[in-house]
Coordinates of C-alpha atoms in Angstrom, one line a residue:
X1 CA 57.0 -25.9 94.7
X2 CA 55.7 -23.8 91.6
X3 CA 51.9 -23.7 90.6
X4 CA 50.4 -23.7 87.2
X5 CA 48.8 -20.1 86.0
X6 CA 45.6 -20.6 83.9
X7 CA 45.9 -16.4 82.1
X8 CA 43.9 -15.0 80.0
X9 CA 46.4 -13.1 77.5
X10 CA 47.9 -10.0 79.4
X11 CA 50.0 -7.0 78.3
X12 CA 53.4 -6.9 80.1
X13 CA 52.9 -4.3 83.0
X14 CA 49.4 -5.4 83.1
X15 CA 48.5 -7.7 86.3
X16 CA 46.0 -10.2 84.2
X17 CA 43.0 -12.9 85.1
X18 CA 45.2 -15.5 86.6
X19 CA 44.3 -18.9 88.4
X20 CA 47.0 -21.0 90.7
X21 CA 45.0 -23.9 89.2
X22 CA 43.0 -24.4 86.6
X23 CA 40.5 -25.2 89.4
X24 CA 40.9 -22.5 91.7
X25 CA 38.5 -19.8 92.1
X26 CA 38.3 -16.6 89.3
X27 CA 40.3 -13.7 90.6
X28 CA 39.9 -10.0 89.1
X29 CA 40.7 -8.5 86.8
X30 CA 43.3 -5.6 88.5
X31 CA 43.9 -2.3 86.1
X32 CA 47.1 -0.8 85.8
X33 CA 48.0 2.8 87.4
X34 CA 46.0 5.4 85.2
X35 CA 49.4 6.5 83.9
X36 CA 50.0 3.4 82.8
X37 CA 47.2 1.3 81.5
X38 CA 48.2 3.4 78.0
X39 CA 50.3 1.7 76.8
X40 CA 51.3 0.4 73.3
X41 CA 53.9 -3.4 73.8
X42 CA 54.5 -4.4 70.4
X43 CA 56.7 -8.2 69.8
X44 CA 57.5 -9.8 66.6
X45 CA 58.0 -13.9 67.0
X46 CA 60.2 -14.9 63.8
X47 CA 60.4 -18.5 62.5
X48 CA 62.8 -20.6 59.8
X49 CA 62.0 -24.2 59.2
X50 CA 64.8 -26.5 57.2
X51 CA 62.4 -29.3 55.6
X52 CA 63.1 -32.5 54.2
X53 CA 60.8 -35.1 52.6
X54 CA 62.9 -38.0 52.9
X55 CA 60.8 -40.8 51.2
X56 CA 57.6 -39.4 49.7
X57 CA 54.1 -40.7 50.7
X58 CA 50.0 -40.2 49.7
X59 CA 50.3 -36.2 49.9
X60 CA 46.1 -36.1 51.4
X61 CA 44.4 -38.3 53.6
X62 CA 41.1 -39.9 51.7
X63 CA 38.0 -38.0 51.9
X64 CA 39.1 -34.9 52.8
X65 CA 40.2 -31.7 50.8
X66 CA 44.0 -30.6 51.6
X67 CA 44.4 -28.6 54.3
X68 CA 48.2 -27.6 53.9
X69 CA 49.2 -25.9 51.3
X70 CA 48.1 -22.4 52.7
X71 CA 48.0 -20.9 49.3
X72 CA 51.3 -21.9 47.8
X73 CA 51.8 -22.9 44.3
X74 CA 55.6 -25.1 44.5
X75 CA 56.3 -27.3 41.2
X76 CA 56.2 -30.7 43.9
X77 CA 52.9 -30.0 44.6
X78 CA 51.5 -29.6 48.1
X79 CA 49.7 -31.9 50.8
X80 CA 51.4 -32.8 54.1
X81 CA 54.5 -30.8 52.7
X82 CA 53.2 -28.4 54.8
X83 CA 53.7 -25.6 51.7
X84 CA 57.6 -26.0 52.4
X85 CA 60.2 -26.3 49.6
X86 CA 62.7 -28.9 50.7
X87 CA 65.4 -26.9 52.2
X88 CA 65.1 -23.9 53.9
X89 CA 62.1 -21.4 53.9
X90 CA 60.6 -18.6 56.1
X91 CA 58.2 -20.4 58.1
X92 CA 54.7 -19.1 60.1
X93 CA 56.1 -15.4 61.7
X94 CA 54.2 -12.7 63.0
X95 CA 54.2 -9.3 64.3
X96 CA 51.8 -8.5 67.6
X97 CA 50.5 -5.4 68.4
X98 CA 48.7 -5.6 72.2
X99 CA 47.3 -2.5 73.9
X100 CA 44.9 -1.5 77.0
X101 CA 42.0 1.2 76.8
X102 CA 42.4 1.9 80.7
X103 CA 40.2 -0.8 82.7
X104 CA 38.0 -1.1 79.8
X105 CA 39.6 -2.9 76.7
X106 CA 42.2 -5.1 75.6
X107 CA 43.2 -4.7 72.3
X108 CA 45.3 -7.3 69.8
X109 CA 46.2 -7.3 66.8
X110 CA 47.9 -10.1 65.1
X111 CA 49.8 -10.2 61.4
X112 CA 50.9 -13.3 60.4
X113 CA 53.3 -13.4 57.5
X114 CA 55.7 -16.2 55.3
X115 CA 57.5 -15.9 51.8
X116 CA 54.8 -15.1 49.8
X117 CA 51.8 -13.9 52.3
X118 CA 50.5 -11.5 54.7
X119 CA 47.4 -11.9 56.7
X120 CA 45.7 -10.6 59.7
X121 CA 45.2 -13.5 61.6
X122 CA 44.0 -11.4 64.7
X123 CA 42.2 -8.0 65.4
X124 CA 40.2 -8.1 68.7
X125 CA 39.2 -6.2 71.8
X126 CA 38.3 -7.8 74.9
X127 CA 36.7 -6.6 77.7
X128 CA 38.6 -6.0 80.9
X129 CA 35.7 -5.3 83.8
X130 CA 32.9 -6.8 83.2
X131 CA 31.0 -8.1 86.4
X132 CA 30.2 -11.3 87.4
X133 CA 32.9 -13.0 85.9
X134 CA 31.9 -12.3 82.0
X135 CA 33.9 -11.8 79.3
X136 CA 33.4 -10.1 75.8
X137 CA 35.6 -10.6 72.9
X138 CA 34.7 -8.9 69.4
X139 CA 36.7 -8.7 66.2
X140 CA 38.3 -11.4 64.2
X141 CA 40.0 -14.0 66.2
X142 CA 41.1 -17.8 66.9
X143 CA 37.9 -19.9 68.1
X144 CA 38.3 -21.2 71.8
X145 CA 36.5 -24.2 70.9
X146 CA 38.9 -27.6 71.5
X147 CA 42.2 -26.8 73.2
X148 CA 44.7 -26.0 70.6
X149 CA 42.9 -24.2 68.1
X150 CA 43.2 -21.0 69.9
X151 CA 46.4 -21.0 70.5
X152 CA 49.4 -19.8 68.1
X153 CA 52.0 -22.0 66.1
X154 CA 55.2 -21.1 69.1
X155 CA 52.6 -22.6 71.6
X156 CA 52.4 -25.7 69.9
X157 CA 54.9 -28.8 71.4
X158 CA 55.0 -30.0 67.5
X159 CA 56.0 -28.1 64.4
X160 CA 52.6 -28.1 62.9
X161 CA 49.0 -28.6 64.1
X162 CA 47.5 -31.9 64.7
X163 CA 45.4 -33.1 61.4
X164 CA 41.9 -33.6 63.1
X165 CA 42.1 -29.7 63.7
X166 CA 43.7 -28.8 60.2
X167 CA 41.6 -30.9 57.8
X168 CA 38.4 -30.3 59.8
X169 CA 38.0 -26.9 60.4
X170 CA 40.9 -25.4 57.6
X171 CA 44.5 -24.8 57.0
X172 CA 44.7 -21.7 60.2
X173 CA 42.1 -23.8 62.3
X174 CA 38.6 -22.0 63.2
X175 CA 39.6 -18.2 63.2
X176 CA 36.6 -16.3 62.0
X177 CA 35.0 -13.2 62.5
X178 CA 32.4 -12.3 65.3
X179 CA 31.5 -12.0 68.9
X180 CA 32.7 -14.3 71.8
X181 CA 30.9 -14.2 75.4
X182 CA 32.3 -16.5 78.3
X183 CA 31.2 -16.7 82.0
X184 CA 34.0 -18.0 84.5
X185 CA 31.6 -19.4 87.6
X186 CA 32.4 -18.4 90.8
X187 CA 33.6 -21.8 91.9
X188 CA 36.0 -23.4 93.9
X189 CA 36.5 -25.9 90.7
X190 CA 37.5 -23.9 87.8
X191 CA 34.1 -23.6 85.4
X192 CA 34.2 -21.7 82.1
X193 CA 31.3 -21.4 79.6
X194 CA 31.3 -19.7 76.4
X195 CA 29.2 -19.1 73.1
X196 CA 30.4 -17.9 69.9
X197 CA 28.5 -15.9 67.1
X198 CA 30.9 -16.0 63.6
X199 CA 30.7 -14.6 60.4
X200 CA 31.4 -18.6 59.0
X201 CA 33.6 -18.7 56.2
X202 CA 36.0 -21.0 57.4
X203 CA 36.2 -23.6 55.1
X204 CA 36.3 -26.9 57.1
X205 CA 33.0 -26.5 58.6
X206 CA 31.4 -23.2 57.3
X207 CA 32.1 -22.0 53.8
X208 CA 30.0 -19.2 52.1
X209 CA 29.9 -18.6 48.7
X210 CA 26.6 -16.8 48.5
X211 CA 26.1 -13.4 46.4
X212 CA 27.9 -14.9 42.9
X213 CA 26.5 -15.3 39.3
X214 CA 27.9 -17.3 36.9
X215 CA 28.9 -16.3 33.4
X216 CA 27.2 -15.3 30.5
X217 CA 24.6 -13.7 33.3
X218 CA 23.3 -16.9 34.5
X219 CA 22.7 -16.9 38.3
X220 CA 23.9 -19.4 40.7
X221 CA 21.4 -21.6 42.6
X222 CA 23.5 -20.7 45.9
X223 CA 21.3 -18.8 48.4
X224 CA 22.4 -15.9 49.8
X225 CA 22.5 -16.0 54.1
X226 CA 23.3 -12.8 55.9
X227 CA 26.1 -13.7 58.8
X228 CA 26.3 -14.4 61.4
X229 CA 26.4 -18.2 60.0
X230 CA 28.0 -20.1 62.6
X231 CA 27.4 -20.9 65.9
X232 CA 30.0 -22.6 68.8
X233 CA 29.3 -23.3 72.2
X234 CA 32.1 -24.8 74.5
X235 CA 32.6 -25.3 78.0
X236 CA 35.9 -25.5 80.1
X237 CA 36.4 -27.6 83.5
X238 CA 39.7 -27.7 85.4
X239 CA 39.8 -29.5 88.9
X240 CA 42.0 -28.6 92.2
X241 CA 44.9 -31.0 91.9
X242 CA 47.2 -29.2 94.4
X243 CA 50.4 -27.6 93.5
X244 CA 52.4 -29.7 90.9
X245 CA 49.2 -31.2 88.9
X246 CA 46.5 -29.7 86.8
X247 CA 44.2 -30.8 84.4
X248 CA 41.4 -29.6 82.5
X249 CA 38.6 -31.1 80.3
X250 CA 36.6 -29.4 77.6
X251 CA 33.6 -30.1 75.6
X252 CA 32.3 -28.1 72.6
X253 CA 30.6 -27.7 69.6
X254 CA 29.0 -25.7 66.6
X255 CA 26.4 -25.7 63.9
X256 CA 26.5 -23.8 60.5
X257 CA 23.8 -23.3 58.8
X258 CA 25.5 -22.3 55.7
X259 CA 27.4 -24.4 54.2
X260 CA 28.3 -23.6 50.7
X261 CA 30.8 -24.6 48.0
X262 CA 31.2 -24.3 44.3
X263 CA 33.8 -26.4 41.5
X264 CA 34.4 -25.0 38.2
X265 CA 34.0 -26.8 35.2
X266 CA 35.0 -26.5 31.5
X267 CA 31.0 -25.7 31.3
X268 CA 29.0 -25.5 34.3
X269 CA 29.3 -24.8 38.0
X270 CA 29.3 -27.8 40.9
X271 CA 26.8 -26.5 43.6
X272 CA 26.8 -27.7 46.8
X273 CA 24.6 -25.9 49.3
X274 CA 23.4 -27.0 52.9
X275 CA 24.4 -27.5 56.7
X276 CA 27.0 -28.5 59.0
X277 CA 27.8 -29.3 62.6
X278 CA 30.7 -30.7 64.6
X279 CA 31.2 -31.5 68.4
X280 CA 34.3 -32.7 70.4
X281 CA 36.0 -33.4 73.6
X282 CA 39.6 -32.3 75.0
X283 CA 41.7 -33.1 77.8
X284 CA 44.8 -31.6 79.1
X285 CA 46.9 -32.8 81.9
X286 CA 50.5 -31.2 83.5
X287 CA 52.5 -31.7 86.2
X288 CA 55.5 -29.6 87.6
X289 CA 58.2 -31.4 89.3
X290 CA 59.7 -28.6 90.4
X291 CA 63.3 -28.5 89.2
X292 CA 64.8 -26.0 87.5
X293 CA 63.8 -25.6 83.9
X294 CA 61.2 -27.9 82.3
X295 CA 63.5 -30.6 83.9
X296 CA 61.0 -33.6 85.1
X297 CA 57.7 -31.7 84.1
X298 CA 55.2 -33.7 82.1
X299 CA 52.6 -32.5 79.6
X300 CA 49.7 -34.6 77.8
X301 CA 46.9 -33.7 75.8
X302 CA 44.4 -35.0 73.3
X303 CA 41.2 -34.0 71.4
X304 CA 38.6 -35.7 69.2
X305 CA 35.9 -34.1 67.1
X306 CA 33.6 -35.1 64.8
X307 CA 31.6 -33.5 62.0
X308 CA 29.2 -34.0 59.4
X309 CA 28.0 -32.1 56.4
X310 CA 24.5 -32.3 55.1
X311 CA 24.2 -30.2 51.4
X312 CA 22.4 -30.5 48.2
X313 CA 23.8 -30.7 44.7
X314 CA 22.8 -29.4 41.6
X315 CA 24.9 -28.4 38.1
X316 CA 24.5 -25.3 36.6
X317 CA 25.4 -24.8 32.6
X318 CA 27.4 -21.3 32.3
X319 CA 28.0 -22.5 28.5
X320 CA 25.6 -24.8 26.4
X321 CA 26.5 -28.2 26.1
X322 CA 25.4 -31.6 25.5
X323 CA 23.5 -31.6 28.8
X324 CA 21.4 -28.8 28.0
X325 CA 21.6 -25.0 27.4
X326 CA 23.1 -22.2 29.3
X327 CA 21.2 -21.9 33.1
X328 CA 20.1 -25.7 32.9
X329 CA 20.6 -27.2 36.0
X330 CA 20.2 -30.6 36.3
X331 CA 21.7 -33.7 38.5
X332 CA 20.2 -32.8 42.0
X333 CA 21.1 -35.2 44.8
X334 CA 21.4 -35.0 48.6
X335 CA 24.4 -36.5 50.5
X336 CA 25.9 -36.4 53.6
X337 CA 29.6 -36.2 54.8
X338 CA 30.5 -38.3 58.1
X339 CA 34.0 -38.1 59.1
X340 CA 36.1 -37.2 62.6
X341 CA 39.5 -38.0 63.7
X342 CA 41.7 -37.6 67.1
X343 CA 45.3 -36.9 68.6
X344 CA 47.3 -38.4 71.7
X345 CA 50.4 -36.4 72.1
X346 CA 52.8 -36.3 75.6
X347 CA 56.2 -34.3 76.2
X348 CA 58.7 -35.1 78.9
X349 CA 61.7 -32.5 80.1
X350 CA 64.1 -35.0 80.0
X351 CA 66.9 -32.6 81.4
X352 CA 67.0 -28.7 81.7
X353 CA 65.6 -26.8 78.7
X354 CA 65.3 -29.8 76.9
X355 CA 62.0 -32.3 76.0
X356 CA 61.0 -34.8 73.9
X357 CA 57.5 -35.6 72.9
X358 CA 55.6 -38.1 70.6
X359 CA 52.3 -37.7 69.0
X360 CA 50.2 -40.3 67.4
X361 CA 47.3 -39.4 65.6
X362 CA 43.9 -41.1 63.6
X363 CA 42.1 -38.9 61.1
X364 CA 38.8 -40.4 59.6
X365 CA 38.2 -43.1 61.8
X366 CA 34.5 -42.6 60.2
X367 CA 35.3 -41.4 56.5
X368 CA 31.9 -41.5 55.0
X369 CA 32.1 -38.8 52.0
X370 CA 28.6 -38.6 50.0
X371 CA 30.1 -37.4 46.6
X372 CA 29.0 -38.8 43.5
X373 CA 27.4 -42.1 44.4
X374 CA 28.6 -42.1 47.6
X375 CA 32.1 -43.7 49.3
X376 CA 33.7 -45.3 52.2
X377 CA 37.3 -44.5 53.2
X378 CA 39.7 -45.9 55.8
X379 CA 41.4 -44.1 58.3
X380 CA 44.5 -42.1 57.3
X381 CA 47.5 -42.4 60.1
X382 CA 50.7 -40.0 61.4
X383 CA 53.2 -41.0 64.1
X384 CA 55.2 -37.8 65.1
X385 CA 58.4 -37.7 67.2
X386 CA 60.3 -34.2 68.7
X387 CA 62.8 -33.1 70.7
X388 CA 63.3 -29.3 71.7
X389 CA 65.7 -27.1 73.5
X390 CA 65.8 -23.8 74.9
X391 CA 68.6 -22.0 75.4
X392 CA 66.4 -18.8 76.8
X393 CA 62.8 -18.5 77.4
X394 CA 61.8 -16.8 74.5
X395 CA 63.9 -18.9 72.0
X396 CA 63.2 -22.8 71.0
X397 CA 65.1 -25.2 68.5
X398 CA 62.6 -28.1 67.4
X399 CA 63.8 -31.2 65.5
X400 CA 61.2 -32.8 64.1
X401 CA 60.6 -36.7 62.8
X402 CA 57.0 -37.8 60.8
X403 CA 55.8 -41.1 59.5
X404 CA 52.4 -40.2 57.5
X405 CA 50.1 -43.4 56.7
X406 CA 47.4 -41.6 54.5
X407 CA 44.9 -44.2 52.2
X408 CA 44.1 -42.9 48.9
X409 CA 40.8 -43.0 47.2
X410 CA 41.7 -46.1 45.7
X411 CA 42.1 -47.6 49.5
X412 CA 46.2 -48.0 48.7
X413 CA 48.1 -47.0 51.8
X414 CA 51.7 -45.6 51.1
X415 CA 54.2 -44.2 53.9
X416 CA 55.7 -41.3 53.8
X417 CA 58.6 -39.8 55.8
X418 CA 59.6 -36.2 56.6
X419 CA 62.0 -34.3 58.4
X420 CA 61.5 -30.5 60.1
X421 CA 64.1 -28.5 62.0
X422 CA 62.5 -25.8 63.4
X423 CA 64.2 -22.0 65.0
X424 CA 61.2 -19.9 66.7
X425 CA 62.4 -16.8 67.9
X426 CA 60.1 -14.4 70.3
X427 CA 61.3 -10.7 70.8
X428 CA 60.1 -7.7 72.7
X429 CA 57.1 -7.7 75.0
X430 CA 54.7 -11.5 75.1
X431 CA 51.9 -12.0 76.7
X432 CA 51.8 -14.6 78.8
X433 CA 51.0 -18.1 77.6
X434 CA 47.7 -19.6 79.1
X435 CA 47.0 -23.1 80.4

């Protein structure tokens, strides 16, 4: 009967960290023959998405800024379009770059590009040998905090990320700049710790804006804060379940203590300067049946997380008006944002290389936004349907159906419906895929 593998990435030719369960106990960390541990595996994951809004809904969920549109600029607009023109685009591809410094280093590097963008998503090294069962990651990379924030659009079982994730911590998830530190316990149950020390400039929960002066030489109110700004903790638990089951459960959480945004006027600036924390839970459960190909094997998962941001106002003139004259700041209030939201998804392998999966998800369950005099929003909705097939490992075709359910500021719900069809493609060397 197979057994799960809980791996940390690994280069091919590499033998990597790996579990039988997630609750077994931490093996070592084996280097590579000297006269290969050298090496340079490169792999480039391509992806096209065919979209269609069928019927069009609210494009953003209440209360919360959009978290889609990834820096496009389309005539329709953007919200949970996801950025894509109806038709066929270019989706999320990227080109990997994944190389070992003998037994000392890992070393990734990750560009992610679509139509109109290029960005480093990823560039890390990792430690290889520490004792003890520690771990040290440095560079810019993907948060472990949650479950699927860390973890790359062809490892997701839906076209795009679950909304709680997106609209709360930003359009890529939490992927910052810093230092990561985890200890694996030497325990029979699988135990993993970990602490996080980011730059924070991701906008969903730490945005920095510090260091600017508005025009006609008038500075901004906004304090500067040297990084690093944000702070995550999480911890990882995965019980012995035997051969065909494994689950694991996750806790974490984080606290910025900069938190800093700014809206342009026609004459002055909106300053909003403060704190802000978050803490969630995860879960993860799978089990192999054994038969060939996915065939049989379940997989469910879920997350919640919550987050509030506590900042100051004020309004600074950059031009005289009737208010008051250039630098007059005036309107200071305090206010506090209170909002969270969760996601049940499960996936089924309803018959050799192919699976089916539905996701149902709740974003701002508590929507309290502290704007202006201060409002109440409902929860926003989305109801999500899939099937995939693989034809080879490395290749998946994903069709795709959404319902949204988002409530407007003016508490109107309107449905919207949507249609994806999705080709990921993964070639040359890929490390493996972790729990």
């Amino acid at each position: 009967m197979p057994r799960f593998a809980l791996t940390r990435p690994a280069l091919a030719g590499l033998t990597a960290l790996t579990l039988a369960t997630p609750g077994a106990a931490a093996a070592q960390w084996t280097a590579p023959p000297n006269d290969a541990s050298w090496g340079l595996d490169v792999s480039l994951i391509l992806e096209g998405v065919y979209y269609n809004e069928m019927s069009r809904g609210n494009r953003d969920p209440a209360g919360f800024d959009d978290g889609h549109d990834h820096g496009h600029d389309h005539d329709h607009g953007h919200g949970h379009d996801h950025g894509f023109d109806n038709g066929f685009n270019l989706g999320h591809s990227e080109l990997v770059f994944e190389a070992s410094l003998g037994d000392l280093f890992d070393g990734v590097l990750t560009i992610g590009f679509d139509e109109d963008h290029v960005e480093v998503e990823e560039a890390y090294l990792v430690t290889r040998a520490l004792p003890g069962g520690f771990q040290v990651k440095a560079g810019k990379f993907l948060s472990d905090i949650g479950y699927i924030n860390s973890r790359h659009g062809h490892d997701w079982d839906f076209v795009d990320r679950p909304l709680v994730n997106e609209y709360l911590f930003g359009d890529h998830g939490l992927q910052e700049t810093g230092v990561q530190a985890t200890w694996v316990a030497p325990t029979e149950t699988y135990t993993q710790l970990g602490v996080e020390l980011l730059q924070g400039e991701t906008g969903g929960i730490a945005n920095y804006e510090g260091g600017q002066s508005a025009l006609n030489g008038q500075d901004r109110i906004l304090r500067d804060r040297s990084g690093p700004r944000l702070i995550t903790a999480f911890a990882k638990f995965g019980p012995d379940l035997g051969p065909d089951h494994a689950a694991q459960f996750g806790v974490s959480g984080g606290y910025a203590r900069s938190f800093q945004q700014t809206d342009e006027h026609s004459t002055r600036f909106e300053d909003w300067d403060g704190s802000a924390w978050f803490a969630g839970l995860d879960a993860v459960y799978k089990y192999s049946s054994g038969r060939a190909y996915g065939h049989g094997d379940w997989r469910l998962q879920g997350e919640y997380f919550y987050r509030e941001i506590d900042v100051d106002r004020r309004d600074v003139n950059f031009e005289a008006d009737g208010n008051g004259p250039i630098g007059f700041v005036r309107n200071e209030q305090s206010f506090k944002n209170q909002q969270d939201g969760i996601y049940v998804q499960g996936v089924y392998g309803f018959a050799p290389r192919w699976e089916a999966g539905l996701r149902t998800e709740a974003l701002g369950l508590t929507n309290d936004v502290g704007r202006g005099s201060g409002s109440s929003f409902g929860a926003s909705y989305r109801h999500t349907a899939q099937v995939t097939f693989r034809p080879v490992e490395p290749v998946f075709l994903r069709a795709q159906l959404s319902q949204s359910d988002f409530i407007d500021e003016d508490d109107r719900r309107d449905r919207g419906l949507e249609f994806m069809l999705q080709l990921n493609v993964a070639l040359g060397a890929h490390g493996a895929h972790r729990f």
